Structure formats: structure tokens, C-alpha cells
PDB file of C-alpha atoms in Angstrom:
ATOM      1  CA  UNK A   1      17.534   4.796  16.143  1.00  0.00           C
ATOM      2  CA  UNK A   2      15.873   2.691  18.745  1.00  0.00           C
ATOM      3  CA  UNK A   3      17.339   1.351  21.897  1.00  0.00           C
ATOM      4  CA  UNK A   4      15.905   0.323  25.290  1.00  0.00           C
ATOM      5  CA  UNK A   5      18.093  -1.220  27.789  1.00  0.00           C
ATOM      6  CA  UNK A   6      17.220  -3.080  30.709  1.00  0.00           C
ATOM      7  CA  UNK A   7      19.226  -5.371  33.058  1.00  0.00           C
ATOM      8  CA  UNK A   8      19.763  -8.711  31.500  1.00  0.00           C
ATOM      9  CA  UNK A   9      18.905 -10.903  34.766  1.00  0.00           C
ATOM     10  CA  UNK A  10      18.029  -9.908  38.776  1.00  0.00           C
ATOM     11  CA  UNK A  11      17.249 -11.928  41.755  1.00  0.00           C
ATOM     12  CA  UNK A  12      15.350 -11.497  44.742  1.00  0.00           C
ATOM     13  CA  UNK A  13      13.803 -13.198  48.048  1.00  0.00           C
ATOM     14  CA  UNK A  14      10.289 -13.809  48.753  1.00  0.00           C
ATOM     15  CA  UNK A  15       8.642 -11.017  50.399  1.00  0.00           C
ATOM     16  CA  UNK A  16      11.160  -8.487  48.977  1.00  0.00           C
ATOM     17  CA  UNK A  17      10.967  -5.205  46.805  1.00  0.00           C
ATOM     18  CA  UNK A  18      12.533  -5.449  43.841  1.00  0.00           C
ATOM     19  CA  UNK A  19      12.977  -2.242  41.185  1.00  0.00           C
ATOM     20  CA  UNK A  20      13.677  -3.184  37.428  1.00  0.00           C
ATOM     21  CA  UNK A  21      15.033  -0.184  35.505  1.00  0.00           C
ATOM     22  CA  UNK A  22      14.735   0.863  32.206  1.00  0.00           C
ATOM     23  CA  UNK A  23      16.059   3.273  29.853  1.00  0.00           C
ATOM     24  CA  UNK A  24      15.028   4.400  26.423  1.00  0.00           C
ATOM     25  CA  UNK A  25      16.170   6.388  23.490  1.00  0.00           C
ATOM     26  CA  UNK A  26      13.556   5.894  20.867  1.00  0.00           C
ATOM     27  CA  UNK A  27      12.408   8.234  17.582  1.00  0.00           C
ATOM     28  CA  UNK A  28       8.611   8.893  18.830  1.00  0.00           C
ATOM     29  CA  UNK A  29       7.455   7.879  22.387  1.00  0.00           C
ATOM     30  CA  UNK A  30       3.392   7.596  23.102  1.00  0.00           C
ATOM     31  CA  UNK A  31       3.926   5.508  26.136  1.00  0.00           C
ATOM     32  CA  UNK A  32       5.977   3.118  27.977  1.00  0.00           C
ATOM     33  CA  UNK A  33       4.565  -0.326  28.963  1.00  0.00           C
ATOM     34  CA  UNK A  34       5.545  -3.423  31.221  1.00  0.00           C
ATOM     35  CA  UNK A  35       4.822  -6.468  30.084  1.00  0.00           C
ATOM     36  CA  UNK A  36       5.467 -10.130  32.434  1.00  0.00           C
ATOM     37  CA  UNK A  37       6.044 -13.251  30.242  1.00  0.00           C
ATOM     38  CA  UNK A  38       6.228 -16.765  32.123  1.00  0.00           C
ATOM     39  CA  UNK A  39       8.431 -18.500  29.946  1.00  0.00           C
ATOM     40  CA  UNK A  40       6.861 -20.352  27.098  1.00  0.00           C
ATOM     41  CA  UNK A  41       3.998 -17.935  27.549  1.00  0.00           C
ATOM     42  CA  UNK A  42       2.877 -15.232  25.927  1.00  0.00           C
ATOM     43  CA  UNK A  43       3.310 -11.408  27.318  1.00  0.00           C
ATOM     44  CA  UNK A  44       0.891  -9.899  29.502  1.00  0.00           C
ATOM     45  CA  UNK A  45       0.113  -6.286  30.362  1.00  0.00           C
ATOM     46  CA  UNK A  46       0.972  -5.380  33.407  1.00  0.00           C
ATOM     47  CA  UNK A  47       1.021  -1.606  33.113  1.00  0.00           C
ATOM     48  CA  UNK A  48       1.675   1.623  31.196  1.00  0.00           C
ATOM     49  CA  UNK A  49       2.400   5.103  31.930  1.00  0.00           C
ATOM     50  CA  UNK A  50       2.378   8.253  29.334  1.00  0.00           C
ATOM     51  CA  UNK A  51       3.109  11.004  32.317  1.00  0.00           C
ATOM     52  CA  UNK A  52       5.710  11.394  34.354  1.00  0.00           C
ATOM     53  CA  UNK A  53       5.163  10.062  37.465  1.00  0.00           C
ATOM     54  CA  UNK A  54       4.216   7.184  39.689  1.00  0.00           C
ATOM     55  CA  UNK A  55       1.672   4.564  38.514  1.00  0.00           C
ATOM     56  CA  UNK A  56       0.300   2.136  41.280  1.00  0.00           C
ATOM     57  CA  UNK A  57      -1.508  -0.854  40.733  1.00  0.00           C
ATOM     58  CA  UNK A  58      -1.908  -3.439  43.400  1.00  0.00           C
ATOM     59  CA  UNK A  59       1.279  -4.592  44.481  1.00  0.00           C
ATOM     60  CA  UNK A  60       3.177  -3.137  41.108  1.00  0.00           C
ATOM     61  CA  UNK A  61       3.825   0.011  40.382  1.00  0.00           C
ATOM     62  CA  UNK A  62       5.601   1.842  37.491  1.00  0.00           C
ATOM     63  CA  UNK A  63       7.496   5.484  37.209  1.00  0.00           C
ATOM     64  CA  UNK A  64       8.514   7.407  34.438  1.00  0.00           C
ATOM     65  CA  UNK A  65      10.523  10.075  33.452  1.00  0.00           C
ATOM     66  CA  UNK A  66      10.365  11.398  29.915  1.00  0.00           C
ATOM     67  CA  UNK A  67      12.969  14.081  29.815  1.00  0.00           C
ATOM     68  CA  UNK A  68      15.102  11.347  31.226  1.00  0.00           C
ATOM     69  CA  UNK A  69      14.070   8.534  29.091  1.00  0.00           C
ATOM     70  CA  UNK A  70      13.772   6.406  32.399  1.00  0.00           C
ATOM     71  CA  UNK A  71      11.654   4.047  33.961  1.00  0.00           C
ATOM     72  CA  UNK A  72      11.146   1.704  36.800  1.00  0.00           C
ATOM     73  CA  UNK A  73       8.878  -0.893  37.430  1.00  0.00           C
ATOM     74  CA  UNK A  74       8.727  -1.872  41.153  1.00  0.00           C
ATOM     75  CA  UNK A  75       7.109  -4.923  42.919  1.00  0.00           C
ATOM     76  CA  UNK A  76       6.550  -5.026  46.190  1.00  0.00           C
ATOM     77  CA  UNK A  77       5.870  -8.204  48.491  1.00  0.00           C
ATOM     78  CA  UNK A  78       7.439 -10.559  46.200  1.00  0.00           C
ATOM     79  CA  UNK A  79       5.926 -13.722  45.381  1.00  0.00           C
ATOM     80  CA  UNK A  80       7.460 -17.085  43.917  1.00  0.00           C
ATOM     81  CA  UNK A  81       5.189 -16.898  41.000  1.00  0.00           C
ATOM     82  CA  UNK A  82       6.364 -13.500  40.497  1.00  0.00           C
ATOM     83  CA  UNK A  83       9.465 -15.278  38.855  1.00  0.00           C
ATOM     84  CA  UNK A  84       9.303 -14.630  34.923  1.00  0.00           C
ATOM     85  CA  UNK A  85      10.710 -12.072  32.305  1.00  0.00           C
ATOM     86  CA  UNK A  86       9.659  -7.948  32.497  1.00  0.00           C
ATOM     87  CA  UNK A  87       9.621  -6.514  29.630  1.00  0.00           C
ATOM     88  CA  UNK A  88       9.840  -2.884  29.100  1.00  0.00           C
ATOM     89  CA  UNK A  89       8.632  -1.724  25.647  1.00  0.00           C
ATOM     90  CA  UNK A  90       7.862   1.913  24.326  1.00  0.00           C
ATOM     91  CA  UNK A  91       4.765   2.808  22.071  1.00  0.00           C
ATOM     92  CA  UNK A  92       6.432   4.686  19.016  1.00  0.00           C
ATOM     93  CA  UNK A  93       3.107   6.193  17.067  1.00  0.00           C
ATOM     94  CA  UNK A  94       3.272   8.342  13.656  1.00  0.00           C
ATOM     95  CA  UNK A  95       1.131   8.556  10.776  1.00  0.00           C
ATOM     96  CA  UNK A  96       2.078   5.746   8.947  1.00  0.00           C
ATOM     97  CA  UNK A  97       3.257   3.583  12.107  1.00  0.00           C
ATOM     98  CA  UNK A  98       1.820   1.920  15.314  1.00  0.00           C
ATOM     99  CA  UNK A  99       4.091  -0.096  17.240  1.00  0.00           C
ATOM    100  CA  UNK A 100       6.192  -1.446  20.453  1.00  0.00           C
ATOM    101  CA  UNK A 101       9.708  -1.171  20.561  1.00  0.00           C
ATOM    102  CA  UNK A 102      10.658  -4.087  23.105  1.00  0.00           C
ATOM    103  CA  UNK A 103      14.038  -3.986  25.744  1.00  0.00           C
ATOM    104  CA  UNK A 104      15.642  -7.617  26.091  1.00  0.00           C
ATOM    105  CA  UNK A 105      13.483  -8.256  28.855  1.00  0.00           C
ATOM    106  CA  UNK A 106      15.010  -9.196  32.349  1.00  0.00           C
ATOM    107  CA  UNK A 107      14.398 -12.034  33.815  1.00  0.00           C
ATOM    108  CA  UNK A 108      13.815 -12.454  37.455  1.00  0.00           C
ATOM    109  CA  UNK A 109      14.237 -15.129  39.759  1.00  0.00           C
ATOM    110  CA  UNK A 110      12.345 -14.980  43.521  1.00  0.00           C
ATOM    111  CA  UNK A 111      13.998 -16.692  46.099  1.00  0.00           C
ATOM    112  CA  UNK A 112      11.956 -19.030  49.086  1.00  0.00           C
TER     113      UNK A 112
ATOM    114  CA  UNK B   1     -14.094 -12.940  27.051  1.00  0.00           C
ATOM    115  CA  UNK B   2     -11.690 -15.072  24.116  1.00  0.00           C
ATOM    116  CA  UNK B   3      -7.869 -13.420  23.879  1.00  0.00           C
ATOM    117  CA  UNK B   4      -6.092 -13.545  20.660  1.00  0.00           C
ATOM    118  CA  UNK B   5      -5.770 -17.105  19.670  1.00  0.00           C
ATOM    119  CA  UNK B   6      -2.928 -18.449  17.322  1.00  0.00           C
ATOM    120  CA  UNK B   7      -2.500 -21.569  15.465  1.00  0.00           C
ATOM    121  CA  UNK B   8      -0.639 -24.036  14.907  1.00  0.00           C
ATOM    122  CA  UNK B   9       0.983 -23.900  18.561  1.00  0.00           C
ATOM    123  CA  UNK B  10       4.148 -25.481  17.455  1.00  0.00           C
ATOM    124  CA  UNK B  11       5.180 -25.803  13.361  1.00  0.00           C
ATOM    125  CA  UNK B  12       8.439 -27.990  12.943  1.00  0.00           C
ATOM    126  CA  UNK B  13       9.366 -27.699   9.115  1.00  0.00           C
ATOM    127  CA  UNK B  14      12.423 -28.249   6.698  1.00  0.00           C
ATOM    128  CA  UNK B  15      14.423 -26.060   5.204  1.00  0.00           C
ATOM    129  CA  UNK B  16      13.049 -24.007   1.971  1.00  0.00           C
ATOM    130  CA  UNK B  17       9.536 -25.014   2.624  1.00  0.00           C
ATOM    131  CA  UNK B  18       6.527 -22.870   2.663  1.00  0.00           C
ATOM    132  CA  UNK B  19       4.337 -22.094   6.278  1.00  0.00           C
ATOM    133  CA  UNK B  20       1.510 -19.984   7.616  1.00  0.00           C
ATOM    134  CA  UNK B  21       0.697 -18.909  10.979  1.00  0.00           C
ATOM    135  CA  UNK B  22      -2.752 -17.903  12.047  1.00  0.00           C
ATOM    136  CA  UNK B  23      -3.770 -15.490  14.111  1.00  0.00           C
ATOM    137  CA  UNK B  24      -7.415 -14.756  15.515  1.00  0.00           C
ATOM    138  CA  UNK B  25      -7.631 -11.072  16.822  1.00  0.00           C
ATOM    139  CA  UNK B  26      -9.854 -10.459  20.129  1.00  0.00           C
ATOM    140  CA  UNK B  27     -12.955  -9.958  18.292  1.00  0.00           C
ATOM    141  CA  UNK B  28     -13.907  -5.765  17.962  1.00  0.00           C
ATOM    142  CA  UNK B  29     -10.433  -5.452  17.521  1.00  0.00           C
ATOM    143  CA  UNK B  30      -9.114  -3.008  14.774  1.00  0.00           C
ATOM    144  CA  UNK B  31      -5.725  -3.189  14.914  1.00  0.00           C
ATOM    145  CA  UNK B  32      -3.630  -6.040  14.613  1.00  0.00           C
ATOM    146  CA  UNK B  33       0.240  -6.774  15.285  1.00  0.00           C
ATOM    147  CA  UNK B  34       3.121  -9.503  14.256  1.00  0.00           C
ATOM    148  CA  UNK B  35       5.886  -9.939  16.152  1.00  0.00           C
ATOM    149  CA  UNK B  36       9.458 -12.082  16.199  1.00  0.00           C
ATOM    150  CA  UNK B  37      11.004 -13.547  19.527  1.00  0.00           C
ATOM    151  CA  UNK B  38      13.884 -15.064  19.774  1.00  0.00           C
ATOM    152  CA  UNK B  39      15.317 -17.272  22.414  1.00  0.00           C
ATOM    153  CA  UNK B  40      16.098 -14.603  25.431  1.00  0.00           C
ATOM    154  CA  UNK B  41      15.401 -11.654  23.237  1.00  0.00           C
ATOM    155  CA  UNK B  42      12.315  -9.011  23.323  1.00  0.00           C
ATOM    156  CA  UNK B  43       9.815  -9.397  21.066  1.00  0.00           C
ATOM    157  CA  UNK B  44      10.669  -7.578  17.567  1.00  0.00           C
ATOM    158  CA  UNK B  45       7.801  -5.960  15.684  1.00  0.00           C
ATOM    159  CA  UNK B  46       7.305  -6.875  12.268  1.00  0.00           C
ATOM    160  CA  UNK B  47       3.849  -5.518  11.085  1.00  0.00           C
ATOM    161  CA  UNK B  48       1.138  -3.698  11.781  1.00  0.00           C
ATOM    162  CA  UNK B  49      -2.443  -3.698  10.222  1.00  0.00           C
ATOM    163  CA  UNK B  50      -5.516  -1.646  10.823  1.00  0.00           C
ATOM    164  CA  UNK B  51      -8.186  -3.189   9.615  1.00  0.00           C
ATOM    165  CA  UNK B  52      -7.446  -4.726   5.942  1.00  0.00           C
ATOM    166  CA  UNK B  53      -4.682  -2.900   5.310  1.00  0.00           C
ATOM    167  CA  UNK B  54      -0.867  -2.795   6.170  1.00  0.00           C
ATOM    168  CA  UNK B  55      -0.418   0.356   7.812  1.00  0.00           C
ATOM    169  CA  UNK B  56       3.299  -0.528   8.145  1.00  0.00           C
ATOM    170  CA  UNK B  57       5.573  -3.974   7.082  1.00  0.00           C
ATOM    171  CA  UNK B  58       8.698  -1.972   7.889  1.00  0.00           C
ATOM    172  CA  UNK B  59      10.065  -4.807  10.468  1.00  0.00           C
ATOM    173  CA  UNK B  60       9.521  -7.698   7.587  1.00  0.00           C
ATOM    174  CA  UNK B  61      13.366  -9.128   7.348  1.00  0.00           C
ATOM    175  CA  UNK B  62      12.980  -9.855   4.038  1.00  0.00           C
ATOM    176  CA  UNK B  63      10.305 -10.544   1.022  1.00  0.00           C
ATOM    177  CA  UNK B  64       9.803 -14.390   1.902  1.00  0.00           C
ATOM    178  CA  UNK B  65       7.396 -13.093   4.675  1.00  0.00           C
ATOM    179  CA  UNK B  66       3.909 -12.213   3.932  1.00  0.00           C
ATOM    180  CA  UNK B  67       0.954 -10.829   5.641  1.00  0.00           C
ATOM    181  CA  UNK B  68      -2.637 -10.715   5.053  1.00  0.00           C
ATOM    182  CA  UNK B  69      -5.374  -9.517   6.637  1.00  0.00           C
ATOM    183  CA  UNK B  70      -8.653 -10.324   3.875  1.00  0.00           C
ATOM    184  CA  UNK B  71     -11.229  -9.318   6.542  1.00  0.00           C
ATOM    185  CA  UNK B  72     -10.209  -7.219   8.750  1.00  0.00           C
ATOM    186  CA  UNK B  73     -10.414  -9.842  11.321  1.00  0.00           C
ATOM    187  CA  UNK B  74      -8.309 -13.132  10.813  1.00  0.00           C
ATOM    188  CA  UNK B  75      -4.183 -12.446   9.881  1.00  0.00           C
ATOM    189  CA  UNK B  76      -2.084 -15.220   8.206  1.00  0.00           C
ATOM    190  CA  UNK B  77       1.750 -14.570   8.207  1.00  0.00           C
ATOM    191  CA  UNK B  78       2.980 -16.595   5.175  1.00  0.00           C
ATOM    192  CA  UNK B  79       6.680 -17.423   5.205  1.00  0.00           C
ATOM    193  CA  UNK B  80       8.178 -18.727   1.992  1.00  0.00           C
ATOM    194  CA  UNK B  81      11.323 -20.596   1.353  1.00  0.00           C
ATOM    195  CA  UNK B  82      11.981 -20.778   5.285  1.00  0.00           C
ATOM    196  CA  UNK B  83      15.578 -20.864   6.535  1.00  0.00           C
ATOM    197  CA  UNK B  84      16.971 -22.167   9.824  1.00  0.00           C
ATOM    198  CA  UNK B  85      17.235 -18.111  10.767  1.00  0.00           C
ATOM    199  CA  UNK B  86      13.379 -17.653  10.460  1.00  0.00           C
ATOM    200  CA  UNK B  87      13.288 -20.508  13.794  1.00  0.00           C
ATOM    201  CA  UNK B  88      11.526 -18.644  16.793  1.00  0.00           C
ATOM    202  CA  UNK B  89       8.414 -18.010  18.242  1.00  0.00           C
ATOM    203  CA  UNK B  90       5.895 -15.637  16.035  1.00  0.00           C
ATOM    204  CA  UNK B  91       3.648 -13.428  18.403  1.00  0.00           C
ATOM    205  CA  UNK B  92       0.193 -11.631  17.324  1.00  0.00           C
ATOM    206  CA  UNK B  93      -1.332  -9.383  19.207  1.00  0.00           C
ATOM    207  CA  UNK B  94      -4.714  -6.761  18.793  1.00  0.00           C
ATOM    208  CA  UNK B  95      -5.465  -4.033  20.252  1.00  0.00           C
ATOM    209  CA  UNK B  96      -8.852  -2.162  19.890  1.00  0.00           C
ATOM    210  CA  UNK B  97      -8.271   0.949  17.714  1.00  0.00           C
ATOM    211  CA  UNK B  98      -4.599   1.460  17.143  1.00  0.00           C
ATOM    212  CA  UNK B  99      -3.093   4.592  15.184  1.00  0.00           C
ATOM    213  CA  UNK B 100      -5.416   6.195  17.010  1.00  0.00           C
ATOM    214  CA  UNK B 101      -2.444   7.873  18.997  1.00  0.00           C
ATOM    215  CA  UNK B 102      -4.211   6.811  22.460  1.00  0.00           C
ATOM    216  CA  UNK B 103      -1.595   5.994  24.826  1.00  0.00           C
ATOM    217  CA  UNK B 104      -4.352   3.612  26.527  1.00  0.00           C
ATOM    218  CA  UNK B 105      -4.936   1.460  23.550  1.00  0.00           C
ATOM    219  CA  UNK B 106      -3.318  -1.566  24.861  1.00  0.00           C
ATOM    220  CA  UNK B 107      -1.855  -4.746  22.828  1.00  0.00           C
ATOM    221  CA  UNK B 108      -3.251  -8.281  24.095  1.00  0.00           C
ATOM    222  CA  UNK B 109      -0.806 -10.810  22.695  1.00  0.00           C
ATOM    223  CA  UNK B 110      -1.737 -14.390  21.896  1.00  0.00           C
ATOM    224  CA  UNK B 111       0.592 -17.619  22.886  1.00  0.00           C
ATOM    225  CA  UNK B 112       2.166 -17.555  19.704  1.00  0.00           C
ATOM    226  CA  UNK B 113       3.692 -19.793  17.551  1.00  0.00           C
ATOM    227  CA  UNK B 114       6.479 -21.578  18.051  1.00  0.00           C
ATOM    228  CA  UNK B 115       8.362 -22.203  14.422  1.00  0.00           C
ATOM    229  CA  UNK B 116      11.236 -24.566  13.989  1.00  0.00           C
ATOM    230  CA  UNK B 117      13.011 -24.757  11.013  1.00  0.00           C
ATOM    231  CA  UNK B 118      15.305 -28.173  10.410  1.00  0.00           C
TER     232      UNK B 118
END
């Protein structure tokens, strides 16, 4: 089966670090990706990661953990327009199939 | 450059009747995706083509949904007999190869549609 979890809703203040977490149990992983959606938007890429370890890109960054089935994706010096859904989705690839498996998405709300 | 452009941007039918959604891949864009959000939900996949061809309709729901991809460029999901359960927004998105198995091949999604069924 397939199953991502991720926290359902988080909060934070401008300026702040915030980590979203993400876990995974999924029949064939070729990558994990973030995705931010404004709402009533569509997703955007924000970042991916195929190795374990830490990703940086600007003021995101995202881990992961294969033999764990974790990952995190961290954003550093919060911003109000930072406010929006994450969505964590893993890249399940085989012959006959290409596709992302999506989490719920959590939505965060930053803070003045 | 142009992203992946969908149309209509909203679709407000009655119940039983027939719609299509359009999608317009990024252009040198093999692969092409259709997914199903729901209100507060992830996006759900619901199939993939590369090129002409369905590679993989696995996440239809049922067959009153349709793809087709004539082309290899333009994608029209065709719903038939719509319900008030098909109501939510209908995402495309490309990416340049797919089933390629490279981890970097990204998927660009377009705005999407929003359908509502009455």
C-alpha cells in the first residue's frame, strides 16, 4: 500500500524556523518532493531529494532518510507569504508506472 | 517560458452531464499527468501518459473518466455522466521525459480546473 503522513496544520511567527515532517511507506520510492500550494493555486516545486541527506536551497532546505522513510522540510527566516499548504509527495517509478503519491499536505500559518 | 496551462478555469455543471478539461503541457514536454484534489486533501494521481499513449490509468475511479492524448502534446480528460462526487479541482501537470526513472525529472503543474457538479 501507499501512505504518507504529515501533520494536518502548524503555526509559526515571522522570522521563525519551522520543520514540517513527513513519513512514508510507499511500494517503489525514486524520490521525495516538496511542493508549496497558496490556496486556490496550483503546486509548486520547491524541492526534491533522492539521497539521504540534507538538501539546501536558499532559505529551505529538505532531509531525508530512506531506511527510515522520513523527511523534513525546514524553513528558516519565516516570512508572511510563506503561509500556504506543503506538500510532501514520493515519486513511485516502475515499468509500467510514473507517478506522485501525495501526503494531505499541512497547512501553515505565519504569525506577524 | 509558458507553464502548463488548463482550461476552462472553473466548469459548474449538472448532474449526469458530459465535460472535458484541457490541458496544455509545457511545450518539449513528454510526459504528461492528471490529478484529483479535493477540498484539504493532497492531490490524487489519476493518469499518466508518455507521449500518445497511457502508460498507466490505474488511479481512474471509474469508466466515466476518459483520457486522451491524440498528439502527444494537448490532453483532454473527458468525464461522462458526472456525479456530485466527481466535484473538485482537476490538476495536469508535465514533466520533460518521465519513466525515464530520473529522480530529477520534475512535474510542473498547471492551475487546474476547478469542477462543480450541481
Amino acid at each position: 500500500g501507499q501512505n504518507i503522513d504529515q501533520p494536518t496544520e502548524m503555526t509559526a511567527t515571522e522570522g521563525a524556523i519551522v520543520q514540517i515532517n513527513c513519513t512514508y511507506q510507499t511500494s517503489g520510492f525514486n524520490g521525495l518532493f516538496w511542493y508549496q500550494q497558496h490556496a486556490g493555486e496550483a503546486p509548486t516545486f520547491l524541492s526534491y531529494n533522492v539521497l539521504d541527506g540534507l538538501e539546501e536551497k536558499g532559505r529551505f532546505s529538505s532531509f531525508l532518510s530512506r531506511s527510515k522513510g522520513y523527511s523534513y522540510l525546514l524553513l528558516k527566516e519565516l516570512q508572511m507569504k510563506d503561509s500556504a499548504s506543503y506538500l510532501c509527495a514520493v515519486r513511485v517509478y516502475a515499468y509500467n508506472t510514473d507517478k506522485l503519491i501525495f501526503g494531505t499536505g499541512t497547512r501553515l500559518q505565519v504569525f506577524p | 517560458g509558458a507553464g502548463v496551462s488548463q482550461t476552462p478555469s472553473n466548469k459548474v455543471t449538472e448532474k449526469g452531464k458530459y465535460v472535458e478539461l484541457r490541458c496544455d503541457p509545457i511545450s518539449g514536454h513528454t510526459a504528461l499527468y492528471w490529478y484529483r484534489q479535493s477540498l484539504g486533501q493532497g492531490p490524487e494521481f489519476l493518469i499518466y501518459f508518455q507521449g500518445t499513449g497511457a502508460a498507466d490509468d490505474s488511479g481512474l475511479p471509474n469508466d466515466r473518466f476518459f483520457a486522451v492524448r491524440p498528439e502527444g502534446s494537448v490532453s483532454t480528460l473527458k468525464i461522462q455522466r458526472t456525479e456530485r462526487g466527481d466535484s473538485a479541482v482537476y490538476l495536469c501537470a508535465s514533466s520533460l521525459k518521465g519513466g525515464a526513472g530520473l529522480s530529477t525529472d520534475t512535474q510542473y503543474f498547471g492551475p487546474g480546473t476547478r469542477l462543480t457538479v450541481l
